[in-house]
Tab-separated table of C-alpha atoms in Angstrom:
chain	number	residue	atom	x	y	z
A	1	GLU	CA	3.658	-3.441	23.832
A	2	ALA	CA	3.071	-1.693	20.501
A	3	GLN	CA	-0.546	-0.671	20.340
A	4	VAL	CA	-3.266	1.802	19.472
A	5	THR	CA	-5.451	2.716	22.435
A	6	GLN	CA	-8.848	4.378	22.438
A	7	ASN	CA	-10.864	5.842	25.287
A	8	PRO	CA	-13.554	5.441	26.256
A	9	ARG	CA	-14.441	1.996	24.934
A	10	TYR	CA	-18.160	2.539	25.485
A	11	LEU	CA	-20.054	5.797	25.695
A	12	ILE	CA	-23.718	6.702	26.014
A	13	THR	CA	-24.532	10.378	25.621
A	14	VAL	CA	-27.364	12.711	24.666
A	15	THR	CA	-27.894	14.814	21.588
A	16	GLY	CA	-25.860	18.009	21.586
A	17	LYS	CA	-23.474	17.189	24.430
A	18	LYS	CA	-19.909	17.661	23.187
A	19	LEU	CA	-17.625	14.678	23.504
A	20	THR	CA	-14.086	13.640	22.684
A	21	VAL	CA	-12.805	10.162	21.914
A	22	THR	CA	-9.086	9.881	22.443
A	23	CYS	CA	-6.677	7.842	20.342
A	24	SER	CA	-3.039	7.264	21.151
A	25	GLN	CA	-0.314	5.159	19.546
A	26	ASN	CA	3.107	4.300	20.947
A	27	MET	CA	4.766	3.248	17.675
A	28	ASN	CA	5.905	6.690	16.427
A	29	HIS	CA	3.618	6.303	13.415
A	30	GLU	CA	3.206	9.160	10.961
A	31	TYR	CA	-0.276	8.348	9.647
A	32	MET	CA	-3.387	8.183	11.814
A	33	SER	CA	-7.011	7.847	10.872
A	34	TRP	CA	-10.539	7.595	12.236
A	35	TYR	CA	-13.254	5.277	10.888
A	36	ARG	CA	-16.821	4.506	11.723
A	37	GLN	CA	-18.310	1.073	11.164
A	38	ASP	CA	-22.013	0.598	10.584
A	39	PRO	CA	-23.917	-2.575	9.611
A	40	GLY	CA	-24.236	-2.879	5.852
A	41	LEU	CA	-21.990	0.123	5.229
A	42	GLY	CA	-18.673	-1.249	6.372
A	43	LEU	CA	-15.770	0.883	7.532
A	44	ARG	CA	-15.870	4.480	6.347
A	45	GLN	CA	-13.033	6.907	6.824
A	46	ILE	CA	-13.869	10.099	8.742
A	47	TYR	CA	-10.566	11.983	8.885
A	48	TYR	CA	-6.930	11.148	8.480
A	49	SER	CA	-3.627	12.770	9.350
A	50	MET	CA	-0.382	12.320	7.481
A	51	ASN	CA	1.689	13.939	10.219
A	52	VAL	CA	1.584	16.508	13.011
A	53	GLU	CA	-0.614	19.468	12.070
A	54	VAL	CA	-1.611	17.819	8.752
A	55	THR	CA	-5.171	16.518	8.576
A	56	ASP	CA	-7.653	15.903	5.774
A	57	LYS	CA	-11.220	14.775	5.286
A	58	GLY	CA	-12.203	11.216	4.567
A	59	ASP	CA	-15.520	10.208	3.074
A	60	VAL	CA	-17.790	11.073	6.019
A	61	PRO	CA	-16.329	14.090	7.883
A	62	GLU	CA	-19.574	15.984	8.574
A	63	GLY	CA	-20.193	16.503	12.290
A	64	TYR	CA	-16.657	15.578	13.338
A	65	LYS	CA	-13.455	17.458	14.114
A	66	VAL	CA	-9.925	16.237	14.669
A	67	SER	CA	-6.572	17.664	15.671
A	68	ARG	CA	-2.994	16.373	15.525
A	69	LYS	CA	-0.877	18.464	17.843
A	70	GLU	CA	1.393	15.605	18.848
A	71	LYS	CA	2.512	12.647	16.788
A	72	ARG	CA	1.097	10.044	19.173
A	73	ASN	CA	-2.404	11.491	19.712
A	74	PHE	CA	-5.310	11.991	17.333
A	75	PRO	CA	-8.547	12.834	19.189
A	76	LEU	CA	-11.958	12.732	17.527
A	77	ILE	CA	-14.320	15.501	18.591
A	78	LEU	CA	-18.085	15.506	18.204
A	79	GLU	CA	-19.122	19.070	19.032
A	80	SER	CA	-22.877	18.444	18.861
A	81	PRO	CA	-23.542	14.712	18.590
A	82	SER	CA	-26.705	13.502	16.906
A	83	PRO	CA	-28.334	10.039	16.900
A	84	ASN	CA	-27.039	9.340	13.370
A	85	GLN	CA	-23.533	9.377	14.832
A	86	THR	CA	-24.329	6.290	16.876
A	87	SER	CA	-21.740	3.853	15.627
A	88	LEU	CA	-18.616	1.812	16.319
A	89	TYR	CA	-15.524	3.983	15.914
A	90	PHE	CA	-12.002	2.801	15.177
A	91	CYS	CA	-8.737	4.665	15.280
A	92	ALA	CA	-5.838	3.358	13.195
A	93	SER	CA	-2.202	4.243	12.642
A	94	SER	CA	0.400	3.424	10.014
A	95	PRO	CA	4.195	3.821	10.169
A	96	THR	CA	4.364	5.897	7.019
A	97	ILE	CA	2.492	7.016	3.927
A	98	ASP	CA	5.327	5.804	1.725
A	99	ARG	CA	4.075	3.336	-0.840
A	100	LYS	CA	4.838	-0.291	-0.060
A	101	LYS	CA	5.412	0.516	3.588
A	102	GLU	CA	1.965	1.478	4.793
A	103	THR	CA	0.190	-0.950	7.140
A	104	GLN	CA	-2.671	0.177	9.310
A	105	TYR	CA	-2.922	-1.001	12.918
A	106	PHE	CA	-6.345	-0.596	14.464
A	107	GLY	CA	-7.418	0.212	17.985
A	108	PRO	CA	-10.003	-1.842	19.896
A	109	GLY	CA	-12.923	0.400	19.000
A	110	THR	CA	-15.285	2.789	20.793
A	111	ARG	CA	-18.968	2.003	20.793
A	112	LEU	CA	-20.982	5.243	20.901
A	113	LEU	CA	-24.708	5.576	21.494
A	114	VAL	CA	-26.278	9.022	21.074
A	115	LEU	CA	-29.776	9.315	22.525
B	1	GLU	CA	-15.733	7.354	-7.725
B	2	ASP	CA	-13.526	4.856	-5.912
B	3	GLN	CA	-15.439	1.724	-4.961
B	4	VAL	CA	-14.795	-1.682	-3.398
B	5	THR	CA	-17.253	-4.588	-3.601
B	6	GLN	CA	-16.783	-7.856	-1.747
B	7	SER	CA	-18.522	-11.144	-2.421
B	8	PRO	CA	-20.046	-13.239	-1.108
B	9	GLU	CA	-21.475	-11.383	1.886
B	10	ALA	CA	-21.386	-14.560	3.922
B	11	LEU	CA	-19.831	-17.984	3.442
B	12	ARG	CA	-20.168	-21.209	5.389
B	13	LEU	CA	-17.544	-23.892	4.865
B	14	GLN	CA	-16.897	-27.268	6.351
B	15	GLU	CA	-13.496	-27.657	7.955
B	16	GLY	CA	-11.040	-28.534	5.189
B	17	GLU	CA	-13.266	-27.193	2.394
B	18	SER	CA	-11.188	-24.677	0.421
B	19	SER	CA	-12.762	-21.593	-1.148
B	20	SER	CA	-12.106	-18.044	-2.321
B	21	LEU	CA	-13.348	-14.606	-1.353
B	22	ASN	CA	-13.592	-11.890	-3.981
B	23	CYS	CA	-12.818	-8.170	-3.822
B	24	SER	CA	-13.500	-6.144	-6.953
B	25	TYR	CA	-12.445	-2.521	-7.092
B	26	THR	CA	-12.517	0.622	-9.159
B	27	VAL	CA	-10.019	3.252	-8.157
B	28	SER	CA	-8.153	5.998	-9.911
B	29	GLY	CA	-4.517	5.191	-9.334
B	30	LEU	CA	-4.220	2.193	-7.033
B	31	ARG	CA	-1.490	2.622	-4.414
B	32	GLY	CA	-2.276	-0.626	-2.657
B	33	LEU	CA	-4.936	-3.235	-1.904
B	34	PHE	CA	-5.199	-4.482	1.659
B	35	TRP	CA	-6.791	-7.493	3.315
B	36	TYR	CA	-7.800	-7.480	6.979
B	37	ARG	CA	-9.384	-9.973	9.313
B	38	GLN	CA	-11.902	-8.767	11.896
B	39	ASP	CA	-13.132	-10.851	14.829
B	40	PRO	CA	-16.402	-9.901	16.556
B	41	GLY	CA	-15.998	-6.904	18.849
B	42	LYS	CA	-12.417	-6.245	17.790
B	43	GLY	CA	-10.538	-3.962	15.454
B	44	PRO	CA	-9.414	-5.194	12.035
B	45	GLU	CA	-6.119	-7.053	11.938
B	46	PHE	CA	-3.793	-6.588	8.978
B	47	LEU	CA	-3.189	-9.609	6.733
B	48	PHE	CA	-1.728	-8.597	3.370
B	49	THR	CA	-0.889	-5.710	1.084
B	50	LEU	CA	-0.743	-6.139	-2.695
B	51	TYR	CA	0.548	-3.458	-5.035
B	52	SER	CA	0.770	-4.763	-8.589
B	53	ALA	CA	-1.303	-7.019	-10.829
B	54	GLY	CA	0.078	-10.529	-10.669
B	55	GLU	CA	1.370	-10.150	-7.131
B	56	GLU	CA	0.641	-12.914	-4.598
B	57	LYS	CA	1.138	-13.128	-0.827
B	58	GLU	CA	0.724	-16.125	1.465
B	59	LYS	CA	0.308	-16.630	5.180
B	60	GLU	CA	-0.518	-20.038	6.629
B	61	ARG	CA	-3.786	-21.151	4.980
B	62	LEU	CA	-4.399	-17.799	3.278
B	63	LYS	CA	-3.212	-16.628	-0.116
B	64	ALA	CA	-4.052	-13.271	-1.654
B	65	THR	CA	-3.804	-12.498	-5.366
B	66	LEU	CA	-4.313	-9.316	-7.376
B	67	THR	CA	-5.428	-8.497	-10.912
B	68	LYS	CA	-6.158	-5.106	-12.445
B	69	LYS	CA	-9.815	-5.282	-11.400
B	70	GLU	CA	-10.036	-7.649	-8.447
B	71	SER	CA	-8.327	-9.514	-5.671
B	72	PHE	CA	-8.972	-12.965	-4.309
B	73	LEU	CA	-8.347	-14.321	-0.843
B	74	HIS	CA	-7.953	-18.064	-1.151
B	75	ILE	CA	-8.461	-20.138	1.970
B	76	THR	CA	-6.985	-23.619	1.801
B	77	ALA	CA	-8.226	-26.336	4.155
B	78	PRO	CA	-9.783	-23.843	6.586
B	79	LYS	CA	-10.141	-24.492	10.302
B	80	PRO	CA	-12.834	-23.210	12.675
B	81	GLU	CA	-10.392	-20.587	13.980
B	82	ASP	CA	-10.397	-19.010	10.516
B	83	SER	CA	-13.988	-17.918	11.141
B	84	ALA	CA	-14.088	-14.114	10.996
B	85	THR	CA	-15.071	-11.240	8.751
B	86	TYR	CA	-12.532	-10.552	6.013
B	87	LEU	CA	-12.246	-6.975	4.826
B	88	CYS	CA	-10.719	-5.630	1.646
B	89	ALA	CA	-9.573	-2.013	1.234
B	90	VAL	CA	-7.895	0.094	-1.409
B	91	ASN	CA	-5.744	3.155	-1.108
B	92	SER	CA	-5.643	5.712	-3.868
B	93	GLY	CA	-3.207	8.530	-4.469
B	94	THR	CA	-5.067	10.772	-2.022
B	95	TYR	CA	-4.031	8.607	0.971
B	96	LYS	CA	-7.668	7.817	1.650
B	97	TYR	CA	-8.775	4.259	2.295
B	98	ILE	CA	-11.960	2.766	0.864
B	99	PHE	CA	-13.203	-0.432	2.503
B	100	GLY	CA	-15.588	-3.059	1.241
B	101	THR	CA	-18.401	-4.295	3.473
B	102	GLY	CA	-16.636	-7.588	4.121
B	103	THR	CA	-17.260	-11.319	3.828
B	104	ARG	CA	-18.409	-13.134	6.984
B	105	LEU	CA	-16.763	-16.542	6.995
B	106	LYS	CA	-17.947	-19.378	9.200
B	107	VAL	CA	-15.959	-22.623	9.224
B	108	LEU	CA	-17.785	-25.562	10.756
B	109	ALA	CA	-15.956	-28.352	12.561
């Protein structure tokens, strides 16, 4: 089944304890992206990647890191989480960045609580 | 600065009562405008992409239209299963996506 998977789905952690949220897609998609969703603010893009080893900042990259060493995986790293990073996180992928062919498929989400 | 504004924030309809959701945008160099549906606790699900003013797309009871400043999602004779949050997003030449805050639709039986 074609899908975007995220792990873990739920995570409670403490301030300053490094964590990684994994994202994997099995559709050979070029483009991958991370978003956070907060009430009243909607979905905001954190980082995106147009292909292996090519990443760029979205609108809210502070406090996050990403890497794209393989086409299928795009982990999100919080090196020193803070309570303001408590949020619902979504990973998404798209077959291509070519105009008129891009369609983002979203993962199920990871709910993160930083105490 | 690229911006997307959706209205209304919330909408309650009786089953069969048609209506429209609005997405107004300002973006430098629109590559595409996207509509998604999001059910509670789930990731957004792709509905439509529109690229040029005047373009229209349809899927079941939904029809999306695009002008140079806004897009409409028309819902014809909605059913309770159409209840969800509908999200609008734009993509500019930088390959970044800007989302609106969504319209929460509730269709009553």
